[in-house]
mmCIF file of C-alpha atoms and ligand atoms in Angstrom:
data_model
loop_
_atom_site.group_PDB
_atom_site.id
_atom_site.type_symbol
_atom_site.label_atom_id
_atom_site.label_comp_id
_atom_site.label_asym_id
_atom_site.label_seq_id
_atom_site.Cartn_x
_atom_site.Cartn_y
_atom_site.Cartn_z
ATOM 1 C CA MET A 22 142.364 94.471 70.280
ATOM 2 C CA ARG A 23 138.958 94.969 71.587
ATOM 3 C CA LYS A 24 138.726 96.821 74.922
ATOM 4 C CA HIS A 25 136.742 95.019 77.457
ATOM 5 C CA TRP A 26 135.205 97.124 80.176
ATOM 6 C CA LEU A 27 135.157 94.606 83.139
ATOM 7 C CA ILE A 28 133.158 95.432 86.252
ATOM 8 C CA GLY A 29 136.027 95.842 88.566
ATOM 9 C CA GLY A 30 136.744 98.890 86.152
ATOM 10 C CA ALA A 31 133.064 99.878 85.754
ATOM 11 C CA ALA A 32 132.169 99.751 89.596
ATOM 12 C CA GLY A 33 134.481 103.066 89.683
ATOM 13 C CA VAL A 34 132.774 104.294 86.537
ATOM 14 C CA VAL A 35 129.429 103.664 88.138
ATOM 15 C CA THR A 36 130.164 106.169 90.910
ATOM 16 C CA LEU A 37 131.158 108.485 88.426
ATOM 17 C CA ALA A 38 128.346 108.319 86.533
ATOM 18 C CA ALA A 39 126.070 108.237 89.377
ATOM 19 C CA GLY A 40 127.245 111.809 89.905
ATOM 20 C CA LEU A 41 126.986 112.848 86.261
ATOM 21 C CA ALA A 42 123.605 111.048 85.569
ATOM 22 C CA LEU A 43 120.957 113.776 86.766
ATOM 23 C CA VAL A 44 118.125 111.133 85.431
ATOM 24 C CA GLY A 45 115.345 110.832 87.884
ATOM 25 C CA ALA A 46 114.420 107.258 88.912
ATOM 26 C CA GLN A 47 111.884 105.752 86.907
ATOM 27 C CA ASP A 48 109.704 103.128 87.664
ATOM 28 C CA ALA A 49 110.196 99.791 86.118
ATOM 29 C CA GLN A 50 107.454 99.161 83.578
ATOM 30 C CA ARG A 51 106.566 96.538 81.414
ATOM 31 C CA VAL A 52 104.368 95.749 78.764
ATOM 32 C CA ALA A 53 101.058 94.058 80.011
ATOM 33 C CA ASN A 54 100.718 90.121 80.357
ATOM 34 C CA ALA A 55 102.334 88.108 77.756
ATOM 35 C CA ASP A 56 99.667 85.212 77.737
ATOM 36 C CA SER A 57 99.820 84.645 73.948
ATOM 37 C CA PRO A 58 103.115 83.174 72.420
ATOM 38 C CA GLU A 59 102.798 85.833 69.852
ATOM 39 C CA SER A 60 103.404 88.757 72.356
ATOM 40 C CA TYR A 61 106.347 87.438 73.983
ATOM 41 C CA ALA A 62 108.070 86.189 70.729
ATOM 42 C CA SER A 63 107.854 89.805 69.243
ATOM 43 C CA GLY A 64 111.063 90.868 70.448
ATOM 44 C CA GLN A 65 112.144 93.620 72.946
ATOM 45 C CA PRO A 66 112.609 97.455 72.268
ATOM 46 C CA ILE A 67 116.130 96.947 73.030
ATOM 47 C CA ALA A 68 118.383 94.060 72.299
ATOM 48 C CA PHE A 69 119.504 93.848 75.945
ATOM 49 C CA PRO A 70 122.339 91.003 76.136
ATOM 50 C CA HIS A 71 122.283 89.093 79.578
ATOM 51 C CA ASN A 72 125.414 87.260 78.571
ATOM 52 C CA GLN A 73 127.435 90.253 78.246
ATOM 53 C CA HIS A 74 126.383 91.601 81.716
ATOM 54 C CA ALA A 75 125.996 88.342 83.676
ATOM 55 C CA GLY A 76 128.180 85.983 81.881
ATOM 56 C CA ASN A 77 131.417 84.482 83.272
ATOM 57 C CA GLU A 78 133.381 84.031 79.971
ATOM 58 C CA PRO A 79 136.424 85.951 79.317
ATOM 59 C CA GLY A 80 135.271 89.624 78.298
ATOM 60 C CA GLN A 81 131.786 89.098 80.261
ATOM 61 C CA ASN A 82 130.844 91.024 83.324
ATOM 62 C CA ASN A 83 129.834 88.515 85.723
ATOM 63 C CA MET A 84 127.067 90.634 87.402
ATOM 64 C CA ASN A 85 125.177 89.155 90.020
ATOM 65 C CA CYS A 86 121.520 88.603 88.968
ATOM 66 C CA MET A 87 120.191 90.509 91.986
ATOM 67 C CA PHE A 88 122.475 93.624 91.113
ATOM 68 C CA CYS A 89 119.494 94.580 88.703
ATOM 69 C CA HIS A 90 116.798 92.219 90.118
ATOM 70 C CA PHE A 91 117.264 93.731 93.283
ATOM 71 C CA SER A 92 113.751 92.713 94.765
ATOM 72 C CA ALA A 93 113.898 89.000 94.117
ATOM 73 C CA GLU A 94 114.995 88.057 97.918
ATOM 74 C CA ARG A 95 112.829 90.360 99.514
ATOM 75 C CA SER A 96 109.594 90.424 97.483
ATOM 76 C CA VAL A 97 107.184 88.767 95.631
ATOM 77 C CA ASP A 98 108.323 90.176 92.113
ATOM 78 C CA ALA A 99 111.932 89.865 91.031
ATOM 79 C CA GLY A 100 111.530 93.368 89.405
ATOM 80 C CA ILE A 101 113.049 94.614 86.036
ATOM 81 C CA PRO A 102 115.676 97.604 86.712
ATOM 82 C CA PRO A 103 114.640 101.132 85.906
ATOM 83 C CA VAL A 104 116.540 102.981 83.109
ATOM 84 C CA SER A 105 118.408 105.119 85.768
ATOM 85 C CA THR A 106 120.377 101.666 86.640
ATOM 86 C CA CYS A 107 121.428 101.260 82.896
ATOM 87 C CA VAL A 108 122.408 104.892 82.706
ATOM 88 C CA GLY A 109 124.851 104.671 85.683
ATOM 89 C CA CYS A 110 127.134 102.547 83.449
ATOM 90 C CA HIS A 111 126.296 103.453 79.977
ATOM 91 C CA GLN A 112 126.861 107.098 80.093
ATOM 92 C CA VAL A 113 130.374 106.096 79.899
ATOM 93 C CA ILE A 114 130.120 102.671 78.322
ATOM 94 C CA PRO A 115 129.046 103.354 74.693
ATOM 95 C CA GLY A 116 129.034 99.529 73.571
ATOM 96 C CA ALA A 117 131.471 97.953 71.318
ATOM 97 C CA ASN A 118 129.412 96.120 69.261
ATOM 98 C CA ASN A 119 125.901 97.724 69.147
ATOM 99 C CA PRO A 120 126.480 101.287 70.126
ATOM 100 C CA GLU A 121 123.054 102.143 68.531
ATOM 101 C CA GLU A 122 121.231 99.762 71.212
ATOM 102 C CA VAL A 123 122.912 101.713 73.940
ATOM 103 C CA GLN A 124 121.904 105.105 72.242
ATOM 104 C CA LYS A 125 118.348 103.851 72.489
ATOM 105 C CA VAL A 126 118.862 103.363 76.224
ATOM 106 C CA LEU A 127 120.166 106.975 76.667
ATOM 107 C CA GLY A 128 117.175 108.162 74.610
ATOM 108 C CA TYR A 129 114.615 106.694 76.926
ATOM 109 C CA ALA A 130 116.432 108.105 79.940
ATOM 110 C CA GLU A 131 116.692 111.586 78.193
ATOM 111 C CA ARG A 132 113.157 111.512 77.372
ATOM 112 C CA GLY A 133 112.274 110.414 81.108
ATOM 113 C CA GLU A 134 110.394 107.376 79.721
ATOM 114 C CA PRO A 135 110.640 103.917 81.140
ATOM 115 C CA ILE A 136 111.647 101.283 78.599
ATOM 116 C CA PRO A 137 108.795 99.244 77.659
ATOM 117 C CA TRP A 138 110.040 95.611 77.970
ATOM 118 C CA VAL A 139 107.959 92.960 77.034
ATOM 119 C CA ARG A 140 107.089 90.662 79.882
ATOM 120 C CA ILE A 141 108.001 86.879 79.384
ATOM 121 C CA TYR A 142 107.461 85.015 82.535
ATOM 122 C CA LYS A 143 103.979 85.346 83.737
ATOM 123 C CA ILE A 144 101.306 83.044 85.535
ATOM 124 C CA SER A 145 97.533 83.693 85.531
ATOM 125 C CA ASP A 146 96.274 86.475 88.017
ATOM 126 C CA HIS A 147 94.469 83.882 89.945
ATOM 127 C CA ALA A 148 97.865 82.198 91.207
ATOM 128 C CA HIS A 149 100.430 83.597 93.479
ATOM 129 C CA PHE A 150 104.193 83.189 93.175
ATOM 130 C CA PRO A 151 106.349 84.641 96.089
ATOM 131 C CA HIS A 152 110.092 84.825 94.659
ATOM 132 C CA MET A 153 111.642 85.519 98.328
ATOM 133 C CA ARG A 154 110.129 82.461 99.617
ATOM 134 C CA HIS A 155 111.917 80.414 96.743
ATOM 135 C CA ILE A 156 115.215 82.313 96.987
ATOM 136 C CA ALA A 157 115.301 81.964 101.013
ATOM 137 C CA ALA A 158 114.815 78.201 100.309
ATOM 138 C CA GLY A 159 118.009 78.137 98.474
ATOM 139 C CA PHE A 160 116.944 77.639 94.740
ATOM 140 C CA GLU A 161 118.959 79.231 92.135
ATOM 141 C CA CYS A 162 117.514 81.395 89.353
ATOM 142 C CA GLN A 163 118.439 79.103 86.626
ATOM 143 C CA GLN A 164 116.614 76.275 87.997
ATOM 144 C CA CYS A 165 113.309 78.019 86.886
ATOM 145 C CA HIS A 166 114.789 80.412 84.121
ATOM 146 C CA GLY A 167 117.457 78.401 82.479
ATOM 147 C CA GLU A 168 121.298 79.444 81.908
ATOM 148 C CA VAL A 169 120.160 83.133 81.756
ATOM 149 C CA GLN A 170 123.708 84.381 81.910
ATOM 150 C CA GLN A 171 124.558 82.447 78.556
ATOM 151 C CA MET A 172 121.434 84.166 76.624
ATOM 152 C CA GLU A 173 121.694 86.969 74.251
ATOM 153 C CA VAL A 174 118.091 88.631 73.989
ATOM 154 C CA LEU A 175 115.535 86.942 75.901
ATOM 155 C CA THR A 176 112.655 86.209 74.028
ATOM 156 C CA GLU A 177 110.866 83.235 75.118
ATOM 157 C CA ARG A 178 110.484 81.087 78.273
ATOM 158 C CA ASP A 179 112.878 78.417 79.332
ATOM 159 C CA PRO A 180 111.348 74.839 78.684
ATOM 160 C CA ALA A 181 112.610 74.254 82.497
ATOM 161 C CA TRP A 182 109.735 76.745 83.599
ATOM 162 C CA GLY A 183 106.610 75.306 84.021
ATOM 163 C CA GLY A 184 104.457 78.228 85.605
ATOM 164 C CA ASP A 185 101.605 77.735 83.154
ATOM 165 C CA ASN A 186 100.919 74.332 84.595
ATOM 166 C CA MET A 187 100.373 73.860 88.318
ATOM 167 C CA GLY A 188 101.767 70.420 88.425
ATOM 168 C CA TRP A 189 105.035 71.739 87.990
ATOM 169 C CA CYS A 190 104.588 73.911 91.272
ATOM 170 C CA ILE A 191 102.858 71.061 93.209
ATOM 171 C CA ASP A 192 105.433 68.468 92.139
ATOM 172 C CA CYS A 193 108.423 70.531 93.532
ATOM 173 C CA HIS A 194 106.193 71.415 96.469
ATOM 174 C CA ARG A 195 105.612 67.789 97.548
ATOM 175 C CA GLU A 196 109.492 66.711 96.752
ATOM 176 C CA ASN A 197 110.573 69.611 99.087
ATOM 177 C CA GLY A 198 107.847 69.332 101.805
ATOM 178 C CA ALA A 199 106.188 72.647 100.907
ATOM 179 C CA SER A 200 102.587 73.270 101.262
ATOM 180 C CA ASP A 201 100.129 71.906 98.412
ATOM 181 C CA ASP A 202 97.123 73.623 100.000
ATOM 182 C CA CYS A 203 95.014 75.526 97.262
ATOM 183 C CA ALA A 204 95.051 78.510 99.330
ATOM 184 C CA VAL A 205 98.724 79.207 99.448
ATOM 185 C CA CYS A 206 98.674 79.676 95.781
ATOM 186 C CA HIS A 207 95.195 80.806 94.785
ATOM 187 C CA TYR A 208 93.518 83.617 96.608
HETATM 188 C C1 HEC B 21 122.398 94.661 84.007
HETATM 189 C C2 HEC B 21 121.141 94.059 84.732
HETATM 190 C C3 HEC B 21 120.691 92.793 84.630
HETATM 191 C C4 HEC B 21 121.359 91.685 85.186
HETATM 192 C C5 HEC B 21 122.652 91.788 85.808
HETATM 193 C C6 HEC B 21 120.507 90.558 84.987
HETATM 194 N N1 HEC B 21 119.299 91.125 84.370
HETATM 195 FE FE1 HEC B 21 117.551 89.813 83.816
HETATM 196 N N2 HEC B 21 116.749 91.420 82.960
HETATM 197 C C7 HEC B 21 117.347 92.659 83.118
HETATM 198 C C8 HEC B 21 116.273 93.331 82.046
HETATM 199 C C9 HEC B 21 116.623 94.749 81.612
HETATM 200 C C10 HEC B 21 115.269 92.741 81.549
HETATM 201 C C11 HEC B 21 114.095 93.041 80.646
HETATM 202 C C12 HEC B 21 114.551 92.735 79.177
HETATM 203 C C13 HEC B 21 114.560 91.109 78.943
HETATM 204 O O1 HEC B 21 113.435 90.682 79.302
HETATM 205 O O2 HEC B 21 115.933 90.812 78.502
HETATM 206 C C14 HEC B 21 115.557 91.331 82.334
HETATM 207 C C15 HEC B 21 114.800 90.335 82.248
HETATM 208 C C16 HEC B 21 114.856 89.098 82.854
HETATM 209 C C17 HEC B 21 114.068 87.879 82.837
HETATM 210 C C18 HEC B 21 112.669 88.055 82.200
HETATM 211 C C19 HEC B 21 111.553 88.744 82.755
HETATM 212 C C20 HEC B 21 110.376 88.724 82.317
HETATM 213 O O3 HEC B 21 109.847 89.584 81.619
HETATM 214 O O4 HEC B 21 109.267 87.865 82.547
HETATM 215 C C21 HEC B 21 114.571 86.990 83.563
HETATM 216 C C22 HEC B 21 113.930 85.467 83.931
HETATM 217 C C23 HEC B 21 115.835 87.546 84.055
HETATM 218 N N3 HEC B 21 116.142 88.527 83.494
HETATM 219 C C24 HEC B 21 116.738 86.761 84.848
HETATM 220 C C25 HEC B 21 118.003 87.136 85.228
HETATM 221 C C26 HEC B 21 118.910 86.230 85.820
HETATM 222 C C27 HEC B 21 118.765 84.956 86.242
HETATM 223 C C28 HEC B 21 120.184 86.971 86.026
HETATM 224 C C29 HEC B 21 121.515 86.459 86.366
HETATM 225 C C30 HEC B 21 122.176 85.296 85.678
HETATM 226 C C31 HEC B 21 119.940 88.069 85.338
HETATM 227 N N4 HEC B 21 118.541 88.353 84.717
HETATM 228 C C32 HEC B 21 120.776 89.371 85.316
HETATM 229 C C33 HEC B 21 118.614 93.171 83.452
HETATM 230 C C34 HEC B 21 119.384 92.692 84.025
HETATM 231 C C1 HEC B 22 127.137 97.737 85.805
HETATM 232 C C2 HEC B 22 127.455 98.504 84.382
HETATM 233 C C3 HEC B 22 126.589 98.247 83.668
HETATM 234 C C4 HEC B 22 124.898 98.317 84.014
HETATM 235 C C5 HEC B 22 124.280 98.717 85.326
HETATM 236 C C6 HEC B 22 124.430 97.861 82.745
HETATM 237 N N1 HEC B 22 125.355 98.057 81.765
HETATM 238 FE FE1 HEC B 22 124.901 97.221 79.754
HETATM 239 N N2 HEC B 22 126.709 96.830 79.512
HETATM 240 C C7 HEC B 22 127.971 97.111 80.426
HETATM 241 C C8 HEC B 22 128.978 96.469 79.827
HETATM 242 C C9 HEC B 22 130.363 96.531 80.574
HETATM 243 C C10 HEC B 22 128.710 95.933 78.443
HETATM 244 C C11 HEC B 22 129.626 95.482 77.433
HETATM 245 C C12 HEC B 22 130.260 96.716 76.538
HETATM 246 C C13 HEC B 22 131.169 96.430 75.774
HETATM 247 O O1 HEC B 22 131.863 95.382 75.823
HETATM 248 O O2 HEC B 22 131.531 97.559 74.969
HETATM 249 C C14 HEC B 22 127.336 96.308 78.446
HETATM 250 C C15 HEC B 22 126.656 96.051 77.003
HETATM 251 C C16 HEC B 22 125.248 96.410 77.051
HETATM 252 C C17 HEC B 22 124.589 96.289 75.702
HETATM 253 C C18 HEC B 22 125.478 95.784 74.273
HETATM 254 C C19 HEC B 22 126.297 96.672 73.581
HETATM 255 C C20 HEC B 22 127.136 96.238 72.562
HETATM 256 O O3 HEC B 22 127.940 96.795 72.184
HETATM 257 O O4 HEC B 22 126.992 95.194 72.344
HETATM 258 C C21 HEC B 22 123.314 96.984 75.796
HETATM 259 C C22 HEC B 22 122.474 97.022 74.738
HETATM 260 C C23 HEC B 22 123.267 97.290 77.104
HETATM 261 N N3 HEC B 22 124.589 96.845 77.848
HETATM 262 C C24 HEC B 22 121.989 97.738 77.964
HETATM 263 C C25 HEC B 22 122.060 97.850 79.103
HETATM 264 C C26 HEC B 22 120.553 97.935 79.761
HETATM 265 C C27 HEC B 22 119.440 98.283 79.004
HETATM 266 C C28 HEC B 22 121.120 98.273 81.095
HETATM 267 C C29 HEC B 22 120.110 98.546 82.371
HETATM 268 C C30 HEC B 22 118.916 97.609 82.441
HETATM 269 C C31 HEC B 22 122.330 98.111 81.160
HETATM 270 N N4 HEC B 22 122.827 97.574 80.194
HETATM 271 C C32 HEC B 22 123.058 98.128 82.466
HETATM 272 C C33 HEC B 22 127.692 97.377 81.666
HETATM 273 C C34 HEC B 22 126.471 97.823 82.298
HETATM 274 C C1 HEC B 23 111.111 78.291 91.818
HETATM 275 C C2 HEC B 23 111.054 78.824 90.418
HETATM 276 C C3 HEC B 23 111.593 80.349 90.109
HETATM 277 C C4 HEC B 23 112.971 80.658 90.797
HETATM 278 C C5 HEC B 23 113.943 80.155 91.533
HETATM 279 C C6 HEC B 23 113.188 82.069 90.177
HETATM 280 N N1 HEC B 23 111.869 82.343 89.603
HETATM 281 FE FE1 HEC B 23 111.533 84.181 88.624
HETATM 282 N N2 HEC B 23 109.834 83.592 87.962
HETATM 283 C C7 HEC B 23 109.121 82.395 88.347
HETATM 284 C C8 HEC B 23 107.891 82.360 88.111
HETATM 285 C C9 HEC B 23 106.894 81.252 88.342
HETATM 286 C C10 HEC B 23 107.546 83.707 87.639
HETATM 287 C C11 HEC B 23 106.283 84.363 87.319
HETATM 288 C C12 HEC B 23 105.587 85.011 88.508
HETATM 289 C C13 HEC B 23 104.353 85.814 88.130
HETATM 290 O O1 HEC B 23 103.834 85.959 87.065
HETATM 291 O O2 HEC B 23 103.844 86.367 89.443
HETATM 292 C C14 HEC B 23 108.771 84.523 87.431
HETATM 293 C C15 HEC B 23 108.923 85.782 87.021
HETATM 294 C C16 HEC B 23 110.189 86.361 86.910
HETATM 295 C C17 HEC B 23 110.626 87.714 86.467
HETATM 296 C C18 HEC B 23 109.641 88.694 85.788
HETATM 297 C C19 HEC B 23 108.368 89.167 86.569
HETATM 298 C C20 HEC B 23 108.938 89.902 88.002
HETATM 299 O O3 HEC B 23 108.964 89.059 88.893
HETATM 300 O O4 HEC B 23 109.332 90.933 88.174
HETATM 301 C C21 HEC B 23 111.925 87.929 86.421
HETATM 302 C C22 HEC B 23 112.679 89.190 86.432
HETATM 303 C C23 HEC B 23 112.461 86.873 87.294
HETATM 304 N N3 HEC B 23 111.420 85.874 87.646
HETATM 305 C C24 HEC B 23 113.733 86.800 87.707
HETATM 306 C C25 HEC B 23 114.315 85.785 88.517
HETATM 307 C C26 HEC B 23 115.516 86.036 89.220
HETATM 308 C C27 HEC B 23 116.696 86.843 89.048
HETATM 309 C C28 HEC B 23 115.597 84.731 90.072
HETATM 310 C C29 HEC B 23 116.960 84.493 90.963
HETATM 311 C C30 HEC B 23 117.303 85.438 92.032
HETATM 312 C C31 HEC B 23 114.646 84.174 89.692
HETATM 313 N N4 HEC B 23 113.731 84.650 88.947
HETATM 314 C C32 HEC B 23 114.002 82.905 90.534
HETATM 315 C C33 HEC B 23 109.907 81.358 88.856
HETATM 316 C C34 HEC B 23 111.285 81.412 89.613
HETATM 317 C C1 HEC B 24 112.035 73.937 92.394
HETATM 318 C C2 HEC B 24 110.760 73.866 93.453
HETATM 319 C C3 HEC B 24 109.708 74.759 93.614
HETATM 320 C C4 HEC B 24 108.907 75.129 92.360
HETATM 321 C C5 HEC B 24 109.124 74.738 90.756
HETATM 322 C C6 HEC B 24 107.710 75.997 93.030
HETATM 323 N N1 HEC B 24 107.860 76.182 94.355
HETATM 324 FE FE1 HEC B 24 106.917 77.342 95.729
HETATM 325 N N2 HEC B 24 108.184 76.735 97.216
HETATM 326 C C7 HEC B 24 108.983 75.654 97.014
HETATM 327 C C8 HEC B 24 109.438 75.527 98.274
HETATM 328 C C9 HEC B 24 110.490 74.600 98.940
HETATM 329 C C10 HEC B 24 108.665 76.328 99.277
HETATM 330 C C11 HEC B 24 108.822 76.460 100.848
HETATM 331 C C12 HEC B 24 109.710 77.678 101.030
HETATM 332 C C13 HEC B 24 109.633 77.963 102.521
HETATM 333 O O1 HEC B 24 109.465 77.218 103.558
HETATM 334 O O2 HEC B 24 109.913 79.149 102.888
HETATM 335 C C14 HEC B 24 107.796 77.229 98.379
HETATM 336 C C15 HEC B 24 106.847 78.208 98.800
HETATM 337 C C16 HEC B 24 105.739 78.667 97.984
HETATM 338 C C17 HEC B 24 104.926 79.421 98.603
HETATM 339 C C18 HEC B 24 104.788 79.637 100.186
HETATM 340 C C19 HEC B 24 103.942 78.891 100.835
HETATM 341 C C20 HEC B 24 103.635 79.010 102.263
HETATM 342 O O3 HEC B 24 103.519 78.152 102.949
HETATM 343 O O4 HEC B 24 103.504 80.112 102.568
HETATM 344 C C21 HEC B 24 104.095 79.626 97.614
HETATM 345 C C22 HEC B 24 102.813 80.561 97.548
HETATM 346 C C23 HEC B 24 104.690 79.105 96.354
HETATM 347 N N3 HEC B 24 105.785 78.425 96.683
HETATM 348 C C24 HEC B 24 104.193 79.104 95.083
HETATM 349 C C25 HEC B 24 104.514 78.488 93.963
HETATM 350 C C26 HEC B 24 103.872 78.567 92.619
HETATM 351 C C27 HEC B 24 102.711 79.334 92.334
HETATM 352 C C28 HEC B 24 104.896 77.930 91.945
HETATM 353 C C29 HEC B 24 104.574 77.676 90.305
HETATM 354 C C30 HEC B 24 104.375 78.747 89.594
HETATM 355 C C31 HEC B 24 105.870 77.294 92.717
HETATM 356 N N4 HEC B 24 105.720 77.713 93.903
HETATM 357 C C32 HEC B 24 106.841 76.667 92.092
HETATM 358 C C33 HEC B 24 109.564 75.232 96.045
HETATM 359 C C34 HEC B 24 109.174 75.345 94.574
HETATM 360 C C1 HEC B 25 101.912 75.407 94.662
HETATM 361 C C2 HEC B 25 101.201 76.296 94.062
HETATM 362 C C3 HEC B 25 99.573 75.755 93.507
HETATM 363 C C4 HEC B 25 98.843 74.744 94.664
HETATM 364 C C5 HEC B 25 99.143 74.487 95.846
HETATM 365 C C6 HEC B 25 97.593 74.788 93.672
HETATM 366 N N1 HEC B 25 97.517 75.556 92.492
HETATM 367 FE FE1 HEC B 25 96.156 75.642 91.234
HETATM 368 N N2 HEC B 25 97.270 76.498 89.906
HETATM 369 C C7 HEC B 25 98.708 77.037 90.227
HETATM 370 C C8 HEC B 25 99.205 77.471 89.028
HETATM 371 C C9 HEC B 25 100.576 78.002 88.862
HETATM 372 C C10 HEC B 25 98.166 77.304 88.100
HETATM 373 C C11 HEC B 25 98.290 77.770 86.546
HETATM 374 C C12 HEC B 25 98.359 79.483 86.471
HETATM 375 C C13 HEC B 25 98.467 79.596 84.731
HETATM 376 O O1 HEC B 25 97.679 79.069 83.952
HETATM 377 O O2 HEC B 25 99.241 80.433 84.724
HETATM 378 C C14 HEC B 25 97.140 76.911 88.296
HETATM 379 C C15 HEC B 25 96.044 76.457 87.834
HETATM 380 C C16 HEC B 25 94.685 76.127 88.430
HETATM 381 C C17 HEC B 25 93.365 76.120 88.010
HETATM 382 C C18 HEC B 25 92.903 76.616 86.739
HETATM 383 C C19 HEC B 25 92.887 75.632 85.511
HETATM 384 C C20 HEC B 25 94.210 75.211 85.294
HETATM 385 O O3 HEC B 25 94.398 74.043 85.034
HETATM 386 O O4 HEC B 25 95.000 76.010 84.793
HETATM 387 C C21 HEC B 25 92.596 75.680 88.936
HETATM 388 C C22 HEC B 25 91.011 75.428 88.690
HETATM 389 C C23 HEC B 25 93.423 75.348 90.165
HETATM 390 N N3 HEC B 25 94.831 75.742 89.918
HETATM 391 C C24 HEC B 25 92.713 75.006 91.310
HETATM 392 C C25 HEC B 25 93.636 74.299 92.333
HETATM 393 C C26 HEC B 25 93.282 73.698 93.411
HETATM 394 C C27 HEC B 25 91.517 73.210 93.458
HETATM 395 C C28 HEC B 25 94.178 73.340 94.240
HETATM 396 C C29 HEC B 25 94.039 72.653 95.318
HETATM 397 C C30 HEC B 25 93.602 71.286 95.474
HETATM 398 C C31 HEC B 25 95.428 74.059 93.610
HETATM 399 N N4 HEC B 25 95.040 74.726 92.483
HETATM 400 C C32 HEC B 25 96.510 74.179 94.388
HETATM 401 C C33 HEC B 25 99.310 76.871 91.429
HETATM 402 C C34 HEC B 25 98.699 76.103 92.394
#
């Protein structure tokens, strides 16, 4: 029978591994702006499965999105976790299906390199989207990004997301009594 590493157990493991992992914190880094469809359809450097981490099916780990995207509720960017976050668990969790993908994670950590994730969700630089204001207003991540906890590797934007079309932003602002003043989003 396949052994599952559920987070109840993994939490203890995290503490243990945190002591062992002498990996310096690296800043999250992302490959620059994916304005063209080709650049975000091209695949990620590691097949990171959102479902195995954040899914709530049996054998999945039901992690809170903000365990990794920890700045979503307090800053403009949701943030991508640094490789040191991954190593805390993966020094001791080899991966039951794709251990070679986990080895790649450890390789980046050993070399002290950030993982060059390909950025998927991006609006133009002339517009401004503050995550914390939307989280504080009670919106769920899934409302804009889809059922991420059921997804294997993220390669494309969810159809529900409309950040390349300002009508999407403005429609919701009007429905919810939020500002539609040009200057709140453009400066
Ligand atoms: C174990 C850490 C972890 C957890 C838990 C996690 N994520 Fe992620 N997330 C990542 C990593 C690493 C990436 C970058 C790789 C990728 O795009 O798949 C990412 C990417 C994303 C992106 C795309 C970012 C971009 O490039 O534009 C979205 C959206 C996202 N996550 C939403 C969520 C949501 C919603 C949840 C909860 C259901 C969640 N994540 C849970 C680690 C995590
Ligand atoms: C809280 C602990 C925890 C953290 C933090 C964590 N993972 Fe995982 N990860 C797991 C567990 C548990 C599994 C499922 C492994 C299994 O069932 O063998 C998993 C599975 C994976 C897999 C698939 C392995 C396979 O065999 O299918 C990859 C790749 C992976 N994680 C990468 C990452 C990356 C990259 C990060 C950092 C952004 C990360 N993980 C952060 C616990 C964690
Ligand atoms: C109201 C819609 C909306 C909600 C709710 C939302 N996002 Fe986003 N998200 C966006 C938009 C728009 C962008 C692009 C922002 C940009 O380019 O500046 C984005 C970008 C991202 C990114 C990539 C860039 C970054 O910010 O670091 C991640 C990761 C992400 N979101 C995760 C999340 C998570 C996790 C949640 C829930 C805690 C969440 N988002 C809730 C609309 C939303
Ligand atoms: C699902 C609904 C929804 C969507 C989609 C949405 N917003 Fe919002 N937004 C809100 C609500 C509600 C508020 C007010 C929150 C508050 O009062 O703090 C808000 C607040 C803001 C603020 C702060 C406004 C101020 O008065 O300071 C900015 C900036 C913003 N949104 C930008 C955007 C942009 C840019 C997009 C599209 C990429 C977007 N929003 C999409 C619901 C949404
Ligand atoms: C709630 C946020 C929001 C408000 C309010 C808003 N915009 Fe936008 N605007 C956006 C976003 C998001 C985009 C698309 C960015 C992208 O393409 O990634 C955009 C795009 C644009 C563009 C570029 C052309 C295009 O259609 O892509 C112009 C010009 C523009 N806005 C002008 C305005 C003016 C003028 C106002 C006030 C009447 C306004 N905007 C109000 C969010 C907003």
